[in-house]
mmCIF file of C-alpha atoms in Angstrom:
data_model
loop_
_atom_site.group_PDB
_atom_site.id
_atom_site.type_symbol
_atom_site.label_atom_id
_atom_site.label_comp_id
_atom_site.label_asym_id
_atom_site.label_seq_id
_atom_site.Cartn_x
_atom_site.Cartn_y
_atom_site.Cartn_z
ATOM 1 C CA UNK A 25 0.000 0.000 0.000
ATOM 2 C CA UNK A 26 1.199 3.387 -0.973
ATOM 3 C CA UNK A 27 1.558 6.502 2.378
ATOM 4 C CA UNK A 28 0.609 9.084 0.723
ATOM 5 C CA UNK A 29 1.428 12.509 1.987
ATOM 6 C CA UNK A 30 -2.730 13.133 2.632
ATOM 7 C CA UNK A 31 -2.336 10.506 4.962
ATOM 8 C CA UNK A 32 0.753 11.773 6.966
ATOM 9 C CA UNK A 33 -0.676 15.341 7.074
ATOM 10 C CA UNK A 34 -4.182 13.827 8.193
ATOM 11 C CA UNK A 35 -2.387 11.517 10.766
ATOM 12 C CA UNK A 36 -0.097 14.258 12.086
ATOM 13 C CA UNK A 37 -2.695 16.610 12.673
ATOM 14 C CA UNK A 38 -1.544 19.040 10.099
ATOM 15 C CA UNK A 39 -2.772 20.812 7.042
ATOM 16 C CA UNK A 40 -1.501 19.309 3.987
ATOM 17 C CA UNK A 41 0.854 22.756 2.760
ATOM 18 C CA UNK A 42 2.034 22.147 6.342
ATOM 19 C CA UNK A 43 3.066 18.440 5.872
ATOM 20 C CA UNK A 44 4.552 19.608 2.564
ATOM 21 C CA UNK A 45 6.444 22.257 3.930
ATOM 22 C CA UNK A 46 7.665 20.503 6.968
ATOM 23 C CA UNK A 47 9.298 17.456 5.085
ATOM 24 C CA UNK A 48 11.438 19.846 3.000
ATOM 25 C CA UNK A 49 12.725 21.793 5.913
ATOM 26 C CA UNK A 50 10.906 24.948 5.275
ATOM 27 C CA UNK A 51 11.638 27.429 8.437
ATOM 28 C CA UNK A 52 7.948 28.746 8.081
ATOM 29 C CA UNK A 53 7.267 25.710 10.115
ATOM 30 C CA UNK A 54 8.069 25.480 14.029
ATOM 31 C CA UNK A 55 10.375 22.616 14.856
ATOM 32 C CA UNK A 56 8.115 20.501 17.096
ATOM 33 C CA UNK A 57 5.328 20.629 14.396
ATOM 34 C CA UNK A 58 8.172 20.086 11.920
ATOM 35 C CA UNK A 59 8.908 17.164 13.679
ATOM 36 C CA UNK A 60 5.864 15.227 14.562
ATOM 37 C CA UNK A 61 5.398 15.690 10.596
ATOM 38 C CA UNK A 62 9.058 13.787 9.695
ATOM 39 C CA UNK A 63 8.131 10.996 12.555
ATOM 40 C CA UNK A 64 4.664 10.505 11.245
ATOM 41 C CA UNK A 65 5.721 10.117 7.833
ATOM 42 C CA UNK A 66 8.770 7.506 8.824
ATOM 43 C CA UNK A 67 6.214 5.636 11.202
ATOM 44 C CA UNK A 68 3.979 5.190 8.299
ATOM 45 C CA UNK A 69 6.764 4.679 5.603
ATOM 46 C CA UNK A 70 5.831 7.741 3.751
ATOM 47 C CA UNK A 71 7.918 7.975 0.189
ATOM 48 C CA UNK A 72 8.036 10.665 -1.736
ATOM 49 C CA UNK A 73 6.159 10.165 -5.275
ATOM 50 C CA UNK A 74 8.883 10.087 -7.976
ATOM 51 C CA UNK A 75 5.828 11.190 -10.757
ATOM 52 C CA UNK A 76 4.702 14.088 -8.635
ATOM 53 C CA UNK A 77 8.361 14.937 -8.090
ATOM 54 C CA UNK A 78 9.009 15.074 -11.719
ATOM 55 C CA UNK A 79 5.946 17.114 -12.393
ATOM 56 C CA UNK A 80 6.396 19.752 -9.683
ATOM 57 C CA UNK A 81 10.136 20.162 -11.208
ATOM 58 C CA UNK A 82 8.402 21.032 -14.583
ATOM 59 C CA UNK A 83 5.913 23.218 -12.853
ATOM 60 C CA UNK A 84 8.694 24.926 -11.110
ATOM 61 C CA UNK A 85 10.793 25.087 -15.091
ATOM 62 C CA UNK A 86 8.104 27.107 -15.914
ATOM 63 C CA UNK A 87 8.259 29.929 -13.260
ATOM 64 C CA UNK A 88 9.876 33.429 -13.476
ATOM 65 C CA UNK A 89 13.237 32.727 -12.101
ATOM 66 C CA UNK A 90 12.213 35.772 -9.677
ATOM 67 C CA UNK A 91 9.843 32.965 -8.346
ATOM 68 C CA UNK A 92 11.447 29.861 -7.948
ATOM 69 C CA UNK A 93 12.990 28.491 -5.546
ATOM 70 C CA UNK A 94 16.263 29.016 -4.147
ATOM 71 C CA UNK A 95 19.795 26.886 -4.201
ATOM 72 C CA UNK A 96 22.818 28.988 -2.219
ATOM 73 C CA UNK A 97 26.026 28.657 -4.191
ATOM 74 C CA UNK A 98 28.457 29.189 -1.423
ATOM 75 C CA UNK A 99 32.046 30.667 -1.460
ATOM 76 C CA UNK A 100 34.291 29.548 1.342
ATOM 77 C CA UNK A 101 37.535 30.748 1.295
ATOM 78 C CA UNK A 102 38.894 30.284 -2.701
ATOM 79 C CA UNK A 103 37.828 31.399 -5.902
ATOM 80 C CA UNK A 104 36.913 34.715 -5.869
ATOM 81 C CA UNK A 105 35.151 36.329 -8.908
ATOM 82 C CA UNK A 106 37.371 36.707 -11.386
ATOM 83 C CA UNK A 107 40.457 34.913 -10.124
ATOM 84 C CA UNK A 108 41.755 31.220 -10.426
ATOM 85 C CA UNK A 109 41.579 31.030 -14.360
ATOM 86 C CA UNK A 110 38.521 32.726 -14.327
ATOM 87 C CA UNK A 111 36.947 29.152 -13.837
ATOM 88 C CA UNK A 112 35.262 30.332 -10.768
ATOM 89 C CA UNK A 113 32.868 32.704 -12.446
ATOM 90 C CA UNK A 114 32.184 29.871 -15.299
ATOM 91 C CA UNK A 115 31.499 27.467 -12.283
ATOM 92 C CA UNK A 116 29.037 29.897 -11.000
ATOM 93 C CA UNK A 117 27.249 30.203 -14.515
ATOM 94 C CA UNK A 118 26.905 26.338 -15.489
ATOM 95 C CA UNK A 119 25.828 25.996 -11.642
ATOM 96 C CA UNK A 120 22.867 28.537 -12.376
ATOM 97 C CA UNK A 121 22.195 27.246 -15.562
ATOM 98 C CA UNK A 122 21.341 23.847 -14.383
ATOM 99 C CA UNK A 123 19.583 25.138 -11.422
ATOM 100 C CA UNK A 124 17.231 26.683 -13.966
ATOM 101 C CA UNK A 125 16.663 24.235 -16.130
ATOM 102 C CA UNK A 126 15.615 22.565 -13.025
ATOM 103 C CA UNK A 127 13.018 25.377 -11.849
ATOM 104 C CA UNK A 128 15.296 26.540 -8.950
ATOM 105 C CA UNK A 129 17.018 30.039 -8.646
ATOM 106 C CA UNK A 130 20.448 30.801 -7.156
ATOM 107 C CA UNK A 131 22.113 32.677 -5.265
ATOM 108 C CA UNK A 132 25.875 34.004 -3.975
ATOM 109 C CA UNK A 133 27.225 34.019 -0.520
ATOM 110 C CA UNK A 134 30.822 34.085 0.352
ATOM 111 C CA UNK A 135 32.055 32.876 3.824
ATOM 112 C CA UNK A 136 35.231 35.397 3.354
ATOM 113 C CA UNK A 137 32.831 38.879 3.407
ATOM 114 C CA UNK A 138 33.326 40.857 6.258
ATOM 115 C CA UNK A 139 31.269 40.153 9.468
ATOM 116 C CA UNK A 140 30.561 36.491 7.982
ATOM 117 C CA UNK A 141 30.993 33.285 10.042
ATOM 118 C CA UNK A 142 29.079 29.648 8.558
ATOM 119 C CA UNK A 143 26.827 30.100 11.769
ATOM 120 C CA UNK A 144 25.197 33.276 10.757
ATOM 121 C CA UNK A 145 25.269 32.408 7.530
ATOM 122 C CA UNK A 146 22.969 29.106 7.862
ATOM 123 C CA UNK A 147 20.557 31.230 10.160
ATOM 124 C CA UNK A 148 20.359 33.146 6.979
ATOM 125 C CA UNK A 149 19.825 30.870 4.409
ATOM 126 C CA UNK A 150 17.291 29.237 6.987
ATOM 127 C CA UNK A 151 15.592 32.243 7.650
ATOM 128 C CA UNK A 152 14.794 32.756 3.974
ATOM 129 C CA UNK A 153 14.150 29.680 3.401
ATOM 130 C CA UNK A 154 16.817 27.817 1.721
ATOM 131 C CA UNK A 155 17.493 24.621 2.382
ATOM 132 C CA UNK A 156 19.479 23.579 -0.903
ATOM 133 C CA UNK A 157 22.978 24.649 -0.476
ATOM 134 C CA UNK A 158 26.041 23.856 -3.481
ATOM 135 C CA UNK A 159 29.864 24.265 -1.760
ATOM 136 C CA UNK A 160 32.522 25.919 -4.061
ATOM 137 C CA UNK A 161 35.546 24.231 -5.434
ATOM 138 C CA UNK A 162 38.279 24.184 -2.322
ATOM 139 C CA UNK A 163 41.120 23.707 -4.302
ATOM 140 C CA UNK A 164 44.576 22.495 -2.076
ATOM 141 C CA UNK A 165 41.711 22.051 1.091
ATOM 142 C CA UNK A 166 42.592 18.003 2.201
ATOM 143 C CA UNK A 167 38.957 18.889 4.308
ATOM 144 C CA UNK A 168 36.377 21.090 5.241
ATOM 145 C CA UNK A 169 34.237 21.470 8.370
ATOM 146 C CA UNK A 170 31.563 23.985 8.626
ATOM 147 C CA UNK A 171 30.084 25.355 12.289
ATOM 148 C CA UNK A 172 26.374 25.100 11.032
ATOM 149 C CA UNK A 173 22.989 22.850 11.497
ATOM 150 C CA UNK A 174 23.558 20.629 8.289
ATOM 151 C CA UNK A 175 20.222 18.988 9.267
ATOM 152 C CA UNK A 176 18.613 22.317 7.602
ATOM 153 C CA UNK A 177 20.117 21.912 4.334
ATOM 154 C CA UNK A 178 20.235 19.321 1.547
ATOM 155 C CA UNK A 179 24.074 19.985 0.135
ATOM 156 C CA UNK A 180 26.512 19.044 -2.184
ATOM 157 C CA UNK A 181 29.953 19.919 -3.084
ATOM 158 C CA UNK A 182 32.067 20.174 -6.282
ATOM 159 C CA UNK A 183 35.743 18.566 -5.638
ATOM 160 C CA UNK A 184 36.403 15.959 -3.460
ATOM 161 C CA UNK A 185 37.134 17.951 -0.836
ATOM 162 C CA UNK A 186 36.774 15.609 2.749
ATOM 163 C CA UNK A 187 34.079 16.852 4.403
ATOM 164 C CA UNK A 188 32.681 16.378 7.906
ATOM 165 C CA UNK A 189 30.428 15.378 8.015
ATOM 166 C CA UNK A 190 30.671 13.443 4.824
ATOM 167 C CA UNK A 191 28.115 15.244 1.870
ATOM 168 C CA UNK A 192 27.293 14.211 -1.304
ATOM 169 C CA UNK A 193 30.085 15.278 -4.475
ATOM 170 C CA UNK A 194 31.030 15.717 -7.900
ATOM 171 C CA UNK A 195 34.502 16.055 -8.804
ATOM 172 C CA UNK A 196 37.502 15.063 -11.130
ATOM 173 C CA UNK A 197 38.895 11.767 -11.026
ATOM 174 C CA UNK A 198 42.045 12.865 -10.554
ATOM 175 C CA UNK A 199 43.641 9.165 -10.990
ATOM 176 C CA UNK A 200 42.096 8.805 -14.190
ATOM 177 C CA UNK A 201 43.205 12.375 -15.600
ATOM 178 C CA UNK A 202 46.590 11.923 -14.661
ATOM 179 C CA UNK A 203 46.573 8.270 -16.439
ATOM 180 C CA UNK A 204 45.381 10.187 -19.159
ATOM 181 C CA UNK A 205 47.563 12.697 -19.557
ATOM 182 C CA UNK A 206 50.217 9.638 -18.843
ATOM 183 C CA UNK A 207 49.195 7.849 -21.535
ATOM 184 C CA UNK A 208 48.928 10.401 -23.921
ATOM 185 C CA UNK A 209 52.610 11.127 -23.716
ATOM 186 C CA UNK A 210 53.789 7.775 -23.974
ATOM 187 C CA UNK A 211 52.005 7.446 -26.683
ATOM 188 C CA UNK A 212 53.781 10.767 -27.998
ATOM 189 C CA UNK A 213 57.078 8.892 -27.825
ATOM 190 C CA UNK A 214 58.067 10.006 -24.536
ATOM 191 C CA UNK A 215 60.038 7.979 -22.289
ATOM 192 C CA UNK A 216 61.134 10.392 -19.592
ATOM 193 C CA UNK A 217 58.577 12.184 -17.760
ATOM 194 C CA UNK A 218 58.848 14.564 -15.627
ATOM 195 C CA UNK A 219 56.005 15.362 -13.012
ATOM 196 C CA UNK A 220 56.065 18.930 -11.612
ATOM 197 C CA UNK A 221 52.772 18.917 -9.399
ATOM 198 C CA UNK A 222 51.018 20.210 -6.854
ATOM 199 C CA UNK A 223 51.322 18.917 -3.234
ATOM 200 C CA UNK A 224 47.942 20.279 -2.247
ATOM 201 C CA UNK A 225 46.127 18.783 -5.000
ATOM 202 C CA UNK A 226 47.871 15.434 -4.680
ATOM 203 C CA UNK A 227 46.446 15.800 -0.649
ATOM 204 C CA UNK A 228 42.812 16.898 -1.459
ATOM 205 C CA UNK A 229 43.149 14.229 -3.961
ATOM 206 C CA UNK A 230 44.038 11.331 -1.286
ATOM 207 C CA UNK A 231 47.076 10.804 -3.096
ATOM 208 C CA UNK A 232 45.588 9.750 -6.271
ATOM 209 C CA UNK A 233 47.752 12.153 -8.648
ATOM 210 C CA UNK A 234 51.371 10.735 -7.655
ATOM 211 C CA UNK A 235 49.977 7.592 -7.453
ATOM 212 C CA UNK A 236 49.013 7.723 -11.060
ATOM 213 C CA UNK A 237 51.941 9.213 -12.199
ATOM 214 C CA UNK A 238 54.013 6.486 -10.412
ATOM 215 C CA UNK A 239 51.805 3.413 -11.847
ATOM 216 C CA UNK A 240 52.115 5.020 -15.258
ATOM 217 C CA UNK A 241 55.285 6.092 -15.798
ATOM 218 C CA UNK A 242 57.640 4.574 -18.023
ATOM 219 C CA UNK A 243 59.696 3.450 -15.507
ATOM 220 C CA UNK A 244 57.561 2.758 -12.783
ATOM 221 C CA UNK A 245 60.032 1.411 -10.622
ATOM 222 C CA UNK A 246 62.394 4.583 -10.694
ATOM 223 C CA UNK A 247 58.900 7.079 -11.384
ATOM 224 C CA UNK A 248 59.973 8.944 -7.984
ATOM 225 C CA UNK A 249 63.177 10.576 -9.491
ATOM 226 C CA UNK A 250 60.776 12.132 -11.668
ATOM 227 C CA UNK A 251 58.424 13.597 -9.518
ATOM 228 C CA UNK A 252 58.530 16.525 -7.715
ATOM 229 C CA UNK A 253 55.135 17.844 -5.722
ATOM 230 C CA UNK A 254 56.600 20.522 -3.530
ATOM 231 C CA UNK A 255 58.201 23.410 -5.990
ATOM 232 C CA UNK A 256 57.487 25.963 -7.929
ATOM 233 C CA UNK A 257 59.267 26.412 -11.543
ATOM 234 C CA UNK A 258 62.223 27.896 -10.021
ATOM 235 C CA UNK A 259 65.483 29.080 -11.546
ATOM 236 C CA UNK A 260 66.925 25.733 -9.118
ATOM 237 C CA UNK A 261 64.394 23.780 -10.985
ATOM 238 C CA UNK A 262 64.860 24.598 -14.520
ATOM 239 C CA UNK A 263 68.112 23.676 -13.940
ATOM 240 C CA UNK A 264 67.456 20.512 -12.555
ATOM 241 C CA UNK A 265 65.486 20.154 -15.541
ATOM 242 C CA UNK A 266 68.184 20.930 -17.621
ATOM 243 C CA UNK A 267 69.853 18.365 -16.343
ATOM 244 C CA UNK A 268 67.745 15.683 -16.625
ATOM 245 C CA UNK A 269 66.655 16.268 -19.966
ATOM 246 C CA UNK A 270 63.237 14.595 -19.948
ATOM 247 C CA UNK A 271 61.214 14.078 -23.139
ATOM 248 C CA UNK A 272 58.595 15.357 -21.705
ATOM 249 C CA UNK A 273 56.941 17.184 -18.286
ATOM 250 C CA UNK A 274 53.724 16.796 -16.877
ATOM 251 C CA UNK A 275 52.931 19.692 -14.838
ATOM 252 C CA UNK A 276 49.646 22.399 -13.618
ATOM 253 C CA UNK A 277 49.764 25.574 -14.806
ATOM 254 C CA UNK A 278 50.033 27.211 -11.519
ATOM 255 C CA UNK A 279 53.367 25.593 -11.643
ATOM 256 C CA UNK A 280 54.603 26.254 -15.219
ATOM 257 C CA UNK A 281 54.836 29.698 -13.873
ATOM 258 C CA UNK A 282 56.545 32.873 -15.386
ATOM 259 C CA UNK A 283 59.813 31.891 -13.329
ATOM 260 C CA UNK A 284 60.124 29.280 -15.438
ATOM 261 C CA UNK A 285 59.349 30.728 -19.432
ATOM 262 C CA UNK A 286 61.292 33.689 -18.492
ATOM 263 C CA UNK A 287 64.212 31.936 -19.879
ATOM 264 C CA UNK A 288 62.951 30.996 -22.412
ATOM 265 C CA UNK A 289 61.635 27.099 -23.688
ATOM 266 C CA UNK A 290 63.051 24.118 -22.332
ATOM 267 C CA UNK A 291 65.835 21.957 -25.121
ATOM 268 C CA UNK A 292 64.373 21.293 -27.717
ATOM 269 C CA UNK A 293 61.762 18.356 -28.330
ATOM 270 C CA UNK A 294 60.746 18.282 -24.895
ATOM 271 C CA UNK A 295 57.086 18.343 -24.606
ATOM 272 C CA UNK A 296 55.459 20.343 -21.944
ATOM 273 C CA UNK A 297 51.708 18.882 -20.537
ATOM 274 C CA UNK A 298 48.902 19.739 -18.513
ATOM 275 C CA UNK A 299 47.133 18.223 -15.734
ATOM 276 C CA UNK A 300 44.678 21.465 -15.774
ATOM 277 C CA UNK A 301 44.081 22.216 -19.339
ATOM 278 C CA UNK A 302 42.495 25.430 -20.029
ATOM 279 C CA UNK A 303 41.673 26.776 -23.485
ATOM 280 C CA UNK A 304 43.316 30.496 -22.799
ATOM 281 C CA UNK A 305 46.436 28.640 -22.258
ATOM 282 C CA UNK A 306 48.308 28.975 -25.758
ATOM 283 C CA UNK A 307 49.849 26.240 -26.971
ATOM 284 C CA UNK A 308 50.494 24.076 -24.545
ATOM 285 C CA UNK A 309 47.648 20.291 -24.328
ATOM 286 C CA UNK A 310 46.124 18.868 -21.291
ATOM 287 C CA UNK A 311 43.598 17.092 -19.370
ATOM 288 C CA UNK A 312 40.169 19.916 -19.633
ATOM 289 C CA UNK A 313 38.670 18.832 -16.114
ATOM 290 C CA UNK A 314 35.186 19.996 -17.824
ATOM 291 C CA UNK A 315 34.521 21.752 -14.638
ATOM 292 C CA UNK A 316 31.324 23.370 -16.218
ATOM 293 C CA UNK A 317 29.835 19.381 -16.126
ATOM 294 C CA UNK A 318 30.903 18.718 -12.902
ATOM 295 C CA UNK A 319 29.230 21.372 -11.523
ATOM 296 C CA UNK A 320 25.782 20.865 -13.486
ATOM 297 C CA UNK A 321 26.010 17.632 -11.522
ATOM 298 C CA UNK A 322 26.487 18.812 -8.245
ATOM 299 C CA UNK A 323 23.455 20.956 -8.955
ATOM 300 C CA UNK A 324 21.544 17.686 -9.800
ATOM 301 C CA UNK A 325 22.994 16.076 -6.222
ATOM 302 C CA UNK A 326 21.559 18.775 -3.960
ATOM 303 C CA UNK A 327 18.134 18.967 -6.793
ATOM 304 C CA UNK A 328 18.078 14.836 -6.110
ATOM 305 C CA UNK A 329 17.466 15.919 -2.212
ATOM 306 C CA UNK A 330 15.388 18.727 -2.194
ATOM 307 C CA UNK A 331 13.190 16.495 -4.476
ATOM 308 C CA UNK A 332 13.276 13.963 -2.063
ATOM 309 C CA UNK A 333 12.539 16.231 1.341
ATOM 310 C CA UNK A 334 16.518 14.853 1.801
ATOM 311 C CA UNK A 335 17.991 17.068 4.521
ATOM 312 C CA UNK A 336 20.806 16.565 6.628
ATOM 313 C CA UNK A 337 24.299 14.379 5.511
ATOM 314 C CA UNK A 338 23.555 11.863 4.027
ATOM 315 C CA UNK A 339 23.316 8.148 5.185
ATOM 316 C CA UNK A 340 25.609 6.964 1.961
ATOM 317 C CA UNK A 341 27.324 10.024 0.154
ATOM 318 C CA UNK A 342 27.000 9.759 -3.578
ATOM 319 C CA UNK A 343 30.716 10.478 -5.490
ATOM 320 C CA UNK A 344 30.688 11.400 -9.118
ATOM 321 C CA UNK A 345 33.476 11.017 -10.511
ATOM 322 C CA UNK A 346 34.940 12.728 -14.064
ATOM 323 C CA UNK A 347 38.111 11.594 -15.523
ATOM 324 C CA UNK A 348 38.545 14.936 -17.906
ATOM 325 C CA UNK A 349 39.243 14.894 -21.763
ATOM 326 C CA UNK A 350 42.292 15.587 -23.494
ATOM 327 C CA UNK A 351 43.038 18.331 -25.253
ATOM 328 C CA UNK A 352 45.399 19.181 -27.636
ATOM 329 C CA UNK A 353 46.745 22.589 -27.326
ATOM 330 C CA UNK A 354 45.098 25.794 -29.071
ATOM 331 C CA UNK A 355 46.372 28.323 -31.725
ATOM 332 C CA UNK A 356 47.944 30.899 -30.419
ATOM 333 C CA UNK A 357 45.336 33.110 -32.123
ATOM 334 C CA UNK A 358 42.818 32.028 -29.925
ATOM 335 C CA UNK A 359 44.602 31.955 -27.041
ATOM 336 C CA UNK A 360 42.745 34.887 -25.201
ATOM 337 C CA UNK A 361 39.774 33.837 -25.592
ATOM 338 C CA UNK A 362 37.312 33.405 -22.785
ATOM 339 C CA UNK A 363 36.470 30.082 -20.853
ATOM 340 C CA UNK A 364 33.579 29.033 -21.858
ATOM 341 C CA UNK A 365 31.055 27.791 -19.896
ATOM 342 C CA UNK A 366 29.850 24.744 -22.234
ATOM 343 C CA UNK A 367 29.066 21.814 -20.818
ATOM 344 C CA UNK A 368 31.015 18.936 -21.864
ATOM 345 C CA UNK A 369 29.690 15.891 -22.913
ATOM 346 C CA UNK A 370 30.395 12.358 -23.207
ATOM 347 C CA UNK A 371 31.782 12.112 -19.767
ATOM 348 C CA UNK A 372 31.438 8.825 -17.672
ATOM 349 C CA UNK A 373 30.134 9.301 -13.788
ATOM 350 C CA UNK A 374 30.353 6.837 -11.229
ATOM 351 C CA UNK A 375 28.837 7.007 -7.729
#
């Protein structure tokens, strides 16, 4: 026999906008009513309808976005508008995009304004009522934890970012992109590779990037005299580089820094590579980490929840995971031109 949600509000007392309201966390509602509602509806087995669900999502499509309902993209301390590549502000759009598509609104906050704390910050979103809530990339961050009720939002994060406790995410596979990129210069002809990476990514990542590089190197067993995930491109390590002579380095652009053109290219036939392609970058090919898809599905994560009056971490995180696409580097006519904020396609996701 089906519970419907008739049933819970006529069995909890309650007004059926009430019951409604009260499973998806709306602050309208006091918090005793609130929760005879969610223990009425458990007692019974109450499950969402998947049908209604899907039609209230194209009822809500069809709104003014003035009217819909509201997801909080939240800044906590990285990417500020306009910096990091510029990716943060193409995040943002293909974040809002989705969210419209899906009858929902967003809207901004940034932990780092002045007078901010995550505690006032969840009283806010609570107070006007939002309960879906999509964390910013936290690039070099091994984990995150947030002084806030997490029981009033349904959230998800893009990156793989730790969390506690432990929320639903979308992020780059970064084993897979730097197995990629690995394979992609072997194939090239190189036999030397030289990885010039970032600790903090290789943390956030759990270790997955030197582990990748290691298990596809070459030379696996002697991989570690060709990685290095603690320096810049330093005059110390161009020489080094000079020295070695690989055929080829594998590196993030935050890293191939001005330090290390200033001098001018590396000997010749060495190929440079990577890890965090961008398509401003001239010249140089890479893994594109699509970030523009990964956060369209991060949107769908915390959309999955609010769907499903889901609120609070979840019982068994979901992890999408993106392995990137390669990209071959772009004429230097083109070079300036902006991100774009395209979604890419014909990525594989796995929870």
């Amino acid at each position: 026999m089906t519970i419907t949600l008739t049933q819970v509000a006529r069995e909890a007392g309650v007004a059926l906008s009430t019951a409604s309201y009260a499973l998806r966390g709306n602050p309208l509602i006091n918090e005793r009513t609130a929760r005879v509602v969610r223990e009425t509806a458990s007692r019974l087995g109450y499950r969402p309808n998947a049908q209604v669900a899907a039609l209230m999502t194209h009822i809500r499509a069809g709104r003014a976005v003035r009217e819909a309902e509201r997801i909080a993209f939240v800044r906590i301390d990285s990417f500020a508008p306009g910096t990091e590549h510029g990716m943060a502000d193409a995040i943002l759009a293909a974040a809002r995009l989705r969210a419209r598509e899906a009858g929902y609104g967003m809207d901004e906050f940034n932990l780092a304004d002045p007078g901010m704390s995550p505690r006032r910050l969840a009283a806010v979103l609570h107070a006007r009522g939002i309960s879906g809530v999509l964390l910013c990339p936290l690039p070099g961050r091994a984990s995150l934890s947030l002084d806030w009720n997490w029981d009033w939002f349904a959230t998800a994060v893009i990156g793989n970012t730790a969390c506690d406790p432990e929320l639903h995410h979308a992020g780059l596979d970064h084993y897979a992109a730097v197995r990629l990129a690995m394979r992609k210069l072997r194939e090239s002809g190189a036999r030397t590779i030289f990885g010039l990476l970032e600790g903090g990514i290789n943390i956030t990542a759990k270790e997955a990037v030197a582990a990748a590089f290691v298990e596809h190197h070459p030379e696996p067993a002697r991989a570690r005299r060709w990685l290095d995930l603690g320096h810049g491109c330093d005059t110390a390590m161009r020489r080094r580089l000079d020295k070695l002579r690989p055929d080829a380095v594998l590196t993030t652009w935050a890293r191939w820094n001005a330090a290390c053109t200033a001098e001018g290219p590396l000997s010749s036939g060495v190929r440079v590579a990577l890890t965090d392609w961008r398509p401003n970058i001239a010249g140089l090919p890479g893994v594109d980490h699509c970030e523009a898809e990964i956060a369209a599905s991060a949107v769908d994560l915390v959309v999955m929840q609010l769907q499903r009056n889901q609120l609070g971490p979840p019982a068994m995180p979901h992890m999408l995971s993106f392995p990137g696409i390669w990209r071959e580097g772009v004429a230097r006519a083109t070079a300036t031109a902006p991100v774009s904020t395209a979604l890419c396609v014909g990525l594989s996701s796995a929870a």
